[in-house]
């Protein structure tokens, strides 16, 4: 990399120096279970959003079709339920990995319990959102603000699972969904449950758009292989910084 420097004492003599290349090392950040969880979660969540949207607002054109052609809606519901079960068990596996995984996957990476994490949240907001400050050291795993947002997303996963199974409890004779039937009166009847289950759809749509944008943004700005890290597990890290 070539950098043009103007040294104070020799200000009149502008010269080009070749800086020592920055030294990077490869760090194994996302273990296989985190990566598998991530992509199963991404695929099932997209399926749940699309099929959920169709359940909430079925396309009228399909109703005009012949009766024998109308089973498409059954498929939409079937895909929603299959994706829901995969999504829930995948999420439970990730919760388990939060206790046994490496330090980047541990549950405490998602809560700003330490002063350094809280400071990092402020730094990231100033550097990336307000653009009033240059970036300080960059975390190897999730930055503290991203971790906190994933924590809120996990809460939304729980809310969607509870309301989803509550809706399912009136349509199923299986033991698991029936465990949730007390939620329905608690939320003021099926309408209340359906309302919240539907509203969370828009939380996920917003999250996915912003998340994918930020994945590309950080990949481009930091040049540390952010996107490939969620596929292969490795990131590039400047020597000496390992938060
Ligand atoms: C479409 C639905 C998606 C959802 C719901 C989703 C959700 C998540 C979640 C919950 C995490 C935290 C992982 C953990 O520690 O357990 C995460 C991390 C990550 N995701 Fe996604 N993701 C999606 C799609 C994508 C796509 C398409 C990309 C790449 C283009 C991507 C790139 C990443 C990266 C790079 C990380 C690690 C980022 C970091 O350092 O904080 N995601 N994602
Ligand atoms: C986390 C992602 C999920 C999203 C975005 C999502 C979205 C939706 C939406 C928008 C609806 C239509 C609500 C309406 O307006 O009537 C719906 C219906 C439904 N969802 Fe989900 N859902 C998710 C997860 C789940 C889970 C985990 C379950 C658990 C089994 C579930 C079970 C159901 C049931 C039973 C219905 C009603 C089906 C019907 O009335 O035919 N969902 N979902």
mmCIF file of C-alpha atoms and ligand atoms in Angstrom:
data_model
loop_
_atom_site.group_PDB
_atom_site.id
_atom_site.type_symbol
_atom_site.label_atom_id
_atom_site.label_comp_id
_atom_site.label_asym_id
_atom_site.label_seq_id
_atom_site.Cartn_x
_atom_site.Cartn_y
_atom_site.Cartn_z
ATOM 1 C CA UNK A 1 0.000 0.000 0.000
ATOM 2 C CA UNK A 2 1.520 3.404 -0.816
ATOM 3 C CA UNK A 3 0.892 6.422 1.431
ATOM 4 C CA UNK A 4 1.960 9.999 0.770
ATOM 5 C CA UNK A 5 3.350 11.605 3.922
ATOM 6 C CA UNK A 6 4.436 15.208 4.487
ATOM 7 C CA UNK A 7 6.979 15.282 7.283
ATOM 8 C CA UNK A 8 6.861 18.529 9.327
ATOM 9 C CA UNK A 9 10.606 19.284 9.090
ATOM 10 C CA UNK A 10 10.797 18.614 5.394
ATOM 11 C CA UNK A 11 7.455 20.121 4.455
ATOM 12 C CA UNK A 12 8.879 21.448 1.247
ATOM 13 C CA UNK A 13 10.021 17.975 0.160
ATOM 14 C CA UNK A 14 6.940 15.904 -0.412
ATOM 15 C CA UNK A 15 7.917 12.292 -0.857
ATOM 16 C CA UNK A 16 6.190 8.985 -1.201
ATOM 17 C CA UNK A 17 7.017 6.277 1.287
ATOM 18 C CA UNK A 18 5.931 2.696 1.193
ATOM 19 C CA UNK A 19 4.362 1.909 4.545
ATOM 20 C CA UNK A 20 5.059 -1.464 6.119
ATOM 21 C CA UNK A 21 2.019 -3.532 5.204
ATOM 22 C CA UNK A 22 -0.436 -3.907 8.094
ATOM 23 C CA UNK A 23 -0.150 -7.367 9.565
ATOM 24 C CA UNK A 24 -3.290 -9.422 9.726
ATOM 25 C CA UNK A 25 -3.890 -12.831 11.168
ATOM 26 C CA UNK A 26 -6.748 -15.220 10.554
ATOM 27 C CA UNK A 27 -9.023 -15.748 13.548
ATOM 28 C CA UNK A 28 -11.552 -18.577 13.762
ATOM 29 C CA UNK A 29 -14.619 -16.691 15.004
ATOM 30 C CA UNK A 30 -17.867 -18.455 14.058
ATOM 31 C CA UNK A 31 -17.835 -22.165 14.861
ATOM 32 C CA UNK A 32 -19.712 -24.615 12.659
ATOM 33 C CA UNK A 33 -22.838 -24.793 14.904
ATOM 34 C CA UNK A 34 -23.160 -20.968 14.805
ATOM 35 C CA UNK A 35 -22.841 -20.921 11.015
ATOM 36 C CA UNK A 36 -25.290 -23.792 10.521
ATOM 37 C CA UNK A 37 -27.694 -22.108 12.938
ATOM 38 C CA UNK A 38 -27.335 -18.815 11.059
ATOM 39 C CA UNK A 39 -28.232 -20.187 7.641
ATOM 40 C CA UNK A 40 -31.042 -22.477 8.833
ATOM 41 C CA UNK A 41 -32.412 -19.481 10.722
ATOM 42 C CA UNK A 42 -32.114 -17.208 7.665
ATOM 43 C CA UNK A 43 -33.848 -19.674 5.302
ATOM 44 C CA UNK A 44 -36.661 -20.629 7.704
ATOM 45 C CA UNK A 45 -37.258 -17.011 8.706
ATOM 46 C CA UNK A 46 -37.649 -15.921 5.088
ATOM 47 C CA UNK A 47 -40.052 -18.848 4.477
ATOM 48 C CA UNK A 48 -42.021 -17.951 7.630
ATOM 49 C CA UNK A 49 -42.277 -14.286 6.623
ATOM 50 C CA UNK A 50 -43.443 -15.060 3.074
ATOM 51 C CA UNK A 51 -45.922 -17.810 4.036
ATOM 52 C CA UNK A 52 -47.085 -15.844 7.125
ATOM 53 C CA UNK A 53 -47.748 -12.806 4.940
ATOM 54 C CA UNK A 54 -49.798 -14.969 2.537
ATOM 55 C CA UNK A 55 -51.773 -16.487 5.439
ATOM 56 C CA UNK A 56 -52.558 -12.981 6.740
ATOM 57 C CA UNK A 57 -53.344 -11.484 3.315
ATOM 58 C CA UNK A 58 -54.154 -14.274 0.849
ATOM 59 C CA UNK A 59 -53.892 -13.259 -2.780
ATOM 60 C CA UNK A 60 -57.419 -12.911 -4.132
ATOM 61 C CA UNK A 61 -56.567 -14.120 -7.612
ATOM 62 C CA UNK A 62 -56.022 -17.602 -6.239
ATOM 63 C CA UNK A 63 -59.561 -17.701 -4.860
ATOM 64 C CA UNK A 64 -60.954 -17.153 -8.320
ATOM 65 C CA UNK A 65 -59.371 -20.416 -9.428
ATOM 66 C CA UNK A 66 -61.222 -23.696 -9.726
ATOM 67 C CA UNK A 67 -61.886 -25.473 -6.436
ATOM 68 C CA UNK A 68 -59.406 -28.265 -7.247
ATOM 69 C CA UNK A 69 -56.678 -25.648 -7.704
ATOM 70 C CA UNK A 70 -57.211 -24.071 -4.328
ATOM 71 C CA UNK A 71 -55.070 -26.412 -2.311
ATOM 72 C CA UNK A 72 -52.178 -23.955 -2.727
ATOM 73 C CA UNK A 73 -53.253 -22.373 0.554
ATOM 74 C CA UNK A 74 -52.887 -25.723 2.325
ATOM 75 C CA UNK A 75 -49.295 -25.865 1.047
ATOM 76 C CA UNK A 76 -48.626 -22.346 2.304
ATOM 77 C CA UNK A 77 -49.810 -23.323 5.782
ATOM 78 C CA UNK A 78 -47.923 -26.621 5.636
ATOM 79 C CA UNK A 79 -44.653 -24.841 4.745
ATOM 80 C CA UNK A 80 -45.287 -22.322 7.554
ATOM 81 C CA UNK A 81 -45.695 -25.073 10.137
ATOM 82 C CA UNK A 82 -42.735 -27.193 8.975
ATOM 83 C CA UNK A 83 -40.477 -24.117 8.830
ATOM 84 C CA UNK A 84 -41.767 -23.099 12.293
ATOM 85 C CA UNK A 85 -40.729 -26.395 13.890
ATOM 86 C CA UNK A 86 -37.266 -26.353 12.258
ATOM 87 C CA UNK A 87 -36.818 -22.710 13.226
ATOM 88 C CA UNK A 88 -37.775 -23.301 16.891
ATOM 89 C CA UNK A 89 -35.480 -26.339 17.393
ATOM 90 C CA UNK A 90 -32.653 -24.556 15.597
ATOM 91 C CA UNK A 91 -33.085 -21.591 17.950
ATOM 92 C CA UNK A 92 -33.037 -23.891 21.008
ATOM 93 C CA UNK A 93 -29.759 -25.396 19.719
ATOM 94 C CA UNK A 94 -28.294 -21.876 19.443
ATOM 95 C CA UNK A 95 -29.345 -21.088 23.021
ATOM 96 C CA UNK A 96 -27.487 -24.220 24.150
ATOM 97 C CA UNK A 97 -24.428 -23.156 22.131
ATOM 98 C CA UNK A 98 -24.506 -19.832 23.982
ATOM 99 C CA UNK A 99 -23.310 -21.770 27.048
ATOM 100 C CA UNK A 100 -20.791 -24.171 25.504
ATOM 101 C CA UNK A 101 -19.509 -22.325 22.422
ATOM 102 C CA UNK A 102 -16.412 -20.150 22.051
ATOM 103 C CA UNK A 103 -16.193 -16.646 23.523
ATOM 104 C CA UNK A 104 -17.682 -15.034 20.398
ATOM 105 C CA UNK A 105 -20.779 -17.252 20.638
ATOM 106 C CA UNK A 106 -21.298 -17.030 24.413
ATOM 107 C CA UNK A 107 -24.498 -15.484 25.770
ATOM 108 C CA UNK A 108 -22.552 -12.630 27.436
ATOM 109 C CA UNK A 109 -21.504 -11.340 23.980
ATOM 110 C CA UNK A 110 -25.140 -10.215 23.624
ATOM 111 C CA UNK A 111 -25.521 -8.198 26.837
ATOM 112 C CA UNK A 112 -23.517 -5.032 27.541
ATOM 113 C CA UNK A 113 -22.670 -6.144 31.089
ATOM 114 C CA UNK A 114 -19.089 -4.817 30.997
ATOM 115 C CA UNK A 115 -18.152 -1.155 30.923
ATOM 116 C CA UNK A 116 -16.040 -1.746 27.794
ATOM 117 C CA UNK A 117 -19.108 -3.127 25.969
ATOM 118 C CA UNK A 118 -21.222 -0.107 26.948
ATOM 119 C CA UNK A 119 -18.429 2.202 25.795
ATOM 120 C CA UNK A 120 -18.257 0.300 22.512
ATOM 121 C CA UNK A 121 -21.993 0.821 21.925
ATOM 122 C CA UNK A 122 -21.469 4.587 22.255
ATOM 123 C CA UNK A 123 -18.389 4.445 19.994
ATOM 124 C CA UNK A 124 -20.185 2.469 17.277
ATOM 125 C CA UNK A 125 -23.146 4.886 17.346
ATOM 126 C CA UNK A 126 -20.782 7.870 17.092
ATOM 127 C CA UNK A 127 -18.627 6.319 14.363
ATOM 128 C CA UNK A 128 -21.126 4.393 12.208
ATOM 129 C CA UNK A 129 -24.452 6.164 12.772
ATOM 130 C CA UNK A 130 -23.706 9.806 13.656
ATOM 131 C CA UNK A 131 -20.295 9.873 11.916
ATOM 132 C CA UNK A 132 -18.969 12.311 14.531
ATOM 133 C CA UNK A 133 -15.912 10.222 15.465
ATOM 134 C CA UNK A 134 -13.343 8.006 13.782
ATOM 135 C CA UNK A 135 -13.571 4.314 14.522
ATOM 136 C CA UNK A 136 -11.733 3.032 17.602
ATOM 137 C CA UNK A 137 -10.605 -0.615 17.881
ATOM 138 C CA UNK A 138 -12.916 -2.997 16.040
ATOM 139 C CA UNK A 139 -14.211 -6.107 17.814
ATOM 140 C CA UNK A 140 -13.336 -9.500 16.457
ATOM 141 C CA UNK A 141 -16.786 -11.018 17.119
ATOM 142 C CA UNK A 142 -20.054 -9.059 17.141
ATOM 143 C CA UNK A 143 -19.590 -5.436 18.071
ATOM 144 C CA UNK A 144 -21.466 -4.662 21.304
ATOM 145 C CA UNK A 145 -24.271 -2.776 19.503
ATOM 146 C CA UNK A 146 -24.838 -5.635 17.039
ATOM 147 C CA UNK A 147 -24.852 -8.095 19.956
ATOM 148 C CA UNK A 148 -27.526 -6.065 21.745
ATOM 149 C CA UNK A 149 -29.670 -5.906 18.606
ATOM 150 C CA UNK A 150 -29.365 -9.701 18.191
ATOM 151 C CA UNK A 151 -30.513 -10.009 21.801
ATOM 152 C CA UNK A 152 -33.702 -8.040 20.959
ATOM 153 C CA UNK A 153 -34.120 -10.235 17.901
ATOM 154 C CA UNK A 154 -33.891 -13.339 20.099
ATOM 155 C CA UNK A 155 -36.659 -11.867 22.291
ATOM 156 C CA UNK A 156 -38.747 -11.382 19.150
ATOM 157 C CA UNK A 157 -38.022 -15.047 18.220
ATOM 158 C CA UNK A 158 -39.432 -16.076 21.607
ATOM 159 C CA UNK A 159 -42.506 -13.843 21.222
ATOM 160 C CA UNK A 160 -43.177 -15.242 17.739
ATOM 161 C CA UNK A 161 -42.755 -18.822 18.936
ATOM 162 C CA UNK A 162 -45.133 -18.344 21.867
ATOM 163 C CA UNK A 163 -47.817 -16.577 19.804
ATOM 164 C CA UNK A 164 -47.332 -19.045 16.897
ATOM 165 C CA UNK A 165 -47.812 -22.089 19.109
ATOM 166 C CA UNK A 166 -50.744 -20.378 20.840
ATOM 167 C CA UNK A 167 -52.444 -19.996 17.418
ATOM 168 C CA UNK A 168 -51.544 -23.566 16.553
ATOM 169 C CA UNK A 169 -52.942 -24.916 19.837
ATOM 170 C CA UNK A 170 -56.532 -24.556 18.629
ATOM 171 C CA UNK A 171 -55.788 -26.454 15.373
ATOM 172 C CA UNK A 172 -53.627 -29.257 16.668
ATOM 173 C CA UNK A 173 -54.052 -32.271 18.885
ATOM 174 C CA UNK A 174 -50.273 -32.632 19.421
ATOM 175 C CA UNK A 175 -48.894 -32.199 22.897
ATOM 176 C CA UNK A 176 -46.381 -29.410 22.176
ATOM 177 C CA UNK A 177 -48.789 -26.818 20.692
ATOM 178 C CA UNK A 178 -51.423 -27.649 23.308
ATOM 179 C CA UNK A 179 -49.002 -26.594 26.027
ATOM 180 C CA UNK A 180 -49.561 -23.015 24.816
ATOM 181 C CA UNK A 181 -53.366 -22.827 24.789
ATOM 182 C CA UNK A 182 -53.490 -20.772 28.003
ATOM 183 C CA UNK A 183 -51.780 -17.910 26.119
ATOM 184 C CA UNK A 184 -54.900 -17.266 23.993
ATOM 185 C CA UNK A 185 -57.218 -15.999 26.797
ATOM 186 C CA UNK A 186 -54.247 -14.175 28.336
ATOM 187 C CA UNK A 187 -53.864 -12.098 25.152
ATOM 188 C CA UNK A 188 -57.567 -11.328 24.888
ATOM 189 C CA UNK A 189 -58.535 -14.165 22.528
ATOM 190 C CA UNK A 190 -57.309 -15.384 19.154
ATOM 191 C CA UNK A 191 -57.614 -11.946 17.582
ATOM 192 C CA UNK A 192 -55.067 -10.500 20.051
ATOM 193 C CA UNK A 193 -52.621 -13.377 19.449
ATOM 194 C CA UNK A 194 -52.991 -13.080 15.672
ATOM 195 C CA UNK A 195 -52.517 -9.310 15.842
ATOM 196 C CA UNK A 196 -49.160 -9.586 17.674
ATOM 197 C CA UNK A 197 -48.004 -12.557 15.596
ATOM 198 C CA UNK A 198 -48.699 -10.515 12.465
ATOM 199 C CA UNK A 199 -47.110 -7.316 13.828
ATOM 200 C CA UNK A 200 -43.810 -9.096 14.546
ATOM 201 C CA UNK A 201 -43.616 -10.031 10.869
ATOM 202 C CA UNK A 202 -42.701 -6.388 10.176
ATOM 203 C CA UNK A 203 -40.039 -6.385 12.883
ATOM 204 C CA UNK A 204 -38.311 -9.280 11.089
ATOM 205 C CA UNK A 205 -38.677 -7.726 7.651
ATOM 206 C CA UNK A 206 -37.021 -4.533 8.954
ATOM 207 C CA UNK A 207 -34.307 -6.488 10.778
ATOM 208 C CA UNK A 208 -33.371 -8.548 7.708
ATOM 209 C CA UNK A 209 -33.130 -5.506 5.402
ATOM 210 C CA UNK A 210 -30.947 -3.539 7.863
ATOM 211 C CA UNK A 211 -28.886 -6.612 8.834
ATOM 212 C CA UNK A 212 -27.990 -7.586 5.277
ATOM 213 C CA UNK A 213 -27.168 -3.960 4.431
ATOM 214 C CA UNK A 214 -24.877 -3.731 7.491
ATOM 215 C CA UNK A 215 -23.183 -7.053 6.673
ATOM 216 C CA UNK A 216 -22.191 -5.626 3.264
ATOM 217 C CA UNK A 217 -21.319 -2.234 4.801
ATOM 218 C CA UNK A 218 -18.917 -3.731 7.365
ATOM 219 C CA UNK A 219 -17.446 -6.107 4.815
ATOM 220 C CA UNK A 220 -16.686 -3.191 2.491
ATOM 221 C CA UNK A 221 -15.546 -0.622 5.083
ATOM 222 C CA UNK A 222 -13.464 -2.914 7.297
ATOM 223 C CA UNK A 223 -12.124 -5.298 4.657
ATOM 224 C CA UNK A 224 -11.859 -8.161 7.153
ATOM 225 C CA UNK A 225 -13.973 -10.741 5.356
ATOM 226 C CA UNK A 226 -17.140 -10.136 7.401
ATOM 227 C CA UNK A 227 -19.472 -11.850 4.936
ATOM 228 C CA UNK A 228 -17.223 -14.814 4.203
ATOM 229 C CA UNK A 229 -16.810 -15.284 7.988
ATOM 230 C CA UNK A 230 -20.434 -16.359 8.362
ATOM 231 C CA UNK A 231 -19.814 -18.980 5.666
ATOM 232 C CA UNK A 232 -16.316 -20.242 6.499
ATOM 233 C CA UNK A 233 -15.896 -19.053 10.102
ATOM 234 C CA UNK A 234 -12.683 -17.003 9.704
ATOM 235 C CA UNK A 235 -12.152 -13.264 9.942
ATOM 236 C CA UNK A 236 -9.005 -11.197 9.426
ATOM 237 C CA UNK A 237 -7.776 -9.321 12.427
ATOM 238 C CA UNK A 238 -5.034 -6.725 12.844
ATOM 239 C CA UNK A 239 -2.250 -8.012 15.091
ATOM 240 C CA UNK A 240 -2.575 -7.108 18.770
ATOM 241 C CA UNK A 241 -6.305 -6.326 18.841
ATOM 242 C CA UNK A 242 -8.345 -9.205 20.200
ATOM 243 C CA UNK A 243 -11.485 -8.078 21.985
HETATM 244 C C1 LIG B 1 -32.239 -13.460 5.973
HETATM 245 C C2 LIG B 1 -32.273 -13.602 7.217
HETATM 246 C C3 LIG B 1 -31.120 -13.431 8.194
HETATM 247 C C4 LIG B 1 -31.293 -13.470 9.529
HETATM 248 C C5 LIG B 1 -32.592 -13.660 10.287
HETATM 249 C C6 LIG B 1 -29.982 -13.291 10.140
HETATM 250 C C7 LIG B 1 -29.760 -13.285 11.511
HETATM 251 C C8 LIG B 1 -28.517 -13.210 12.117
HETATM 252 C C9 LIG B 1 -28.264 -13.394 13.524
HETATM 253 C C10 LIG B 1 -29.348 -13.683 14.565
HETATM 254 C C11 LIG B 1 -26.928 -13.280 13.714
HETATM 255 C C12 LIG B 1 -26.191 -13.476 15.044
HETATM 256 C C13 LIG B 1 -25.591 -14.879 14.954
HETATM 257 C C14 LIG B 1 -25.233 -15.494 16.282
HETATM 258 O O1 LIG B 1 -24.280 -15.072 16.936
HETATM 259 O O2 LIG B 1 -25.919 -16.443 16.666
HETATM 260 C C15 LIG B 1 -26.327 -12.993 12.441
HETATM 261 C C16 LIG B 1 -24.983 -12.782 12.223
HETATM 262 C C17 LIG B 1 -24.451 -12.492 10.987
HETATM 263 N N1 LIG B 1 -25.118 -12.470 9.770
HETATM 264 FE FE1 LIG B 1 -27.056 -12.801 9.479
HETATM 265 N N2 LIG B 1 -29.037 -13.139 9.159
HETATM 266 C C18 LIG B 1 -29.691 -13.216 7.947
HETATM 267 C C19 LIG B 1 -29.106 -13.135 6.689
HETATM 268 C C20 LIG B 1 -27.793 -12.803 6.463
HETATM 269 C C21 LIG B 1 -27.175 -12.624 5.172
HETATM 270 C C22 LIG B 1 -27.913 -12.763 3.826
HETATM 271 C C23 LIG B 1 -25.853 -12.313 5.387
HETATM 272 C C24 LIG B 1 -24.751 -12.007 4.424
HETATM 273 C C25 LIG B 1 -24.900 -11.416 3.312
HETATM 274 C C26 LIG B 1 -25.642 -12.321 6.812
HETATM 275 C C27 LIG B 1 -24.456 -12.048 7.435
HETATM 276 C C28 LIG B 1 -24.211 -12.142 8.777
HETATM 277 C C29 LIG B 1 -22.905 -11.930 9.387
HETATM 278 C C30 LIG B 1 -21.644 -11.533 8.635
HETATM 279 C C31 LIG B 1 -23.053 -12.152 10.765
HETATM 280 C C32 LIG B 1 -21.988 -11.981 11.840
HETATM 281 C C33 LIG B 1 -22.009 -10.486 12.035
HETATM 282 C C34 LIG B 1 -21.391 -9.943 13.247
HETATM 283 O O3 LIG B 1 -20.180 -9.938 13.345
HETATM 284 O O4 LIG B 1 -22.163 -9.470 14.111
HETATM 285 N N3 LIG B 1 -26.840 -12.610 7.445
HETATM 286 N N4 LIG B 1 -27.319 -12.963 11.471
HETATM 287 C C1 LIG B 2 -40.654 -16.153 13.459
HETATM 288 C C2 LIG B 2 -41.214 -16.114 12.358
HETATM 289 C C3 LIG B 2 -42.686 -16.130 12.061
HETATM 290 C C4 LIG B 2 -43.326 -15.214 11.305
HETATM 291 C C5 LIG B 2 -42.704 -13.979 10.672
HETATM 292 C C6 LIG B 2 -44.720 -15.606 11.239
HETATM 293 C C7 LIG B 2 -45.686 -14.892 10.579
HETATM 294 C C8 LIG B 2 -47.029 -15.213 10.518
HETATM 295 C C9 LIG B 2 -48.069 -14.381 9.983
HETATM 296 C C10 LIG B 2 -47.868 -12.988 9.385
HETATM 297 C C11 LIG B 2 -49.236 -15.053 10.085
HETATM 298 C C12 LIG B 2 -50.618 -14.545 9.634
HETATM 299 C C13 LIG B 2 -51.309 -13.925 10.844
HETATM 300 C C14 LIG B 2 -52.643 -13.310 10.424
HETATM 301 O O1 LIG B 2 -52.624 -12.142 10.076
HETATM 302 O O2 LIG B 2 -53.652 -14.008 10.467
HETATM 303 C C15 LIG B 2 -48.966 -16.323 10.701
HETATM 304 C C16 LIG B 2 -49.895 -17.288 10.994
HETATM 305 C C17 LIG B 2 -49.635 -18.396 11.755
HETATM 306 N N1 LIG B 2 -48.402 -18.784 12.275
HETATM 307 FE FE1 LIG B 2 -46.650 -17.801 12.097
HETATM 308 N N2 LIG B 2 -44.916 -16.759 11.937
HETATM 309 C C18 LIG B 2 -43.689 -17.116 12.486
HETATM 310 C C19 LIG B 2 -43.436 -18.193 13.302
HETATM 311 C C20 LIG B 2 -44.390 -19.108 13.692
HETATM 312 C C21 LIG B 2 -44.156 -20.178 14.607
HETATM 313 C C22 LIG B 2 -42.823 -20.465 15.329
HETATM 314 C C23 LIG B 2 -45.302 -20.875 14.721
HETATM 315 C C24 LIG B 2 -45.490 -22.096 15.583
HETATM 316 C C25 LIG B 2 -46.144 -23.130 15.221
HETATM 317 C C26 LIG B 2 -46.293 -20.228 13.865
HETATM 318 C C27 LIG B 2 -47.616 -20.627 13.695
HETATM 319 C C28 LIG B 2 -48.581 -19.933 12.998
HETATM 320 C C29 LIG B 2 -49.974 -20.310 12.933
HETATM 321 C C30 LIG B 2 -50.614 -21.535 13.598
HETATM 322 C C31 LIG B 2 -50.636 -19.365 12.142
HETATM 323 C C32 LIG B 2 -52.126 -19.308 11.780
HETATM 324 C C33 LIG B 2 -52.361 -20.126 10.535
HETATM 325 C C34 LIG B 2 -53.793 -20.033 10.030
HETATM 326 O O3 LIG B 2 -54.609 -19.281 10.587
HETATM 327 O O4 LIG B 2 -54.064 -20.687 9.034
HETATM 328 N N3 LIG B 2 -45.709 -19.153 13.256
HETATM 329 N N4 LIG B 2 -47.597 -16.392 10.970
#
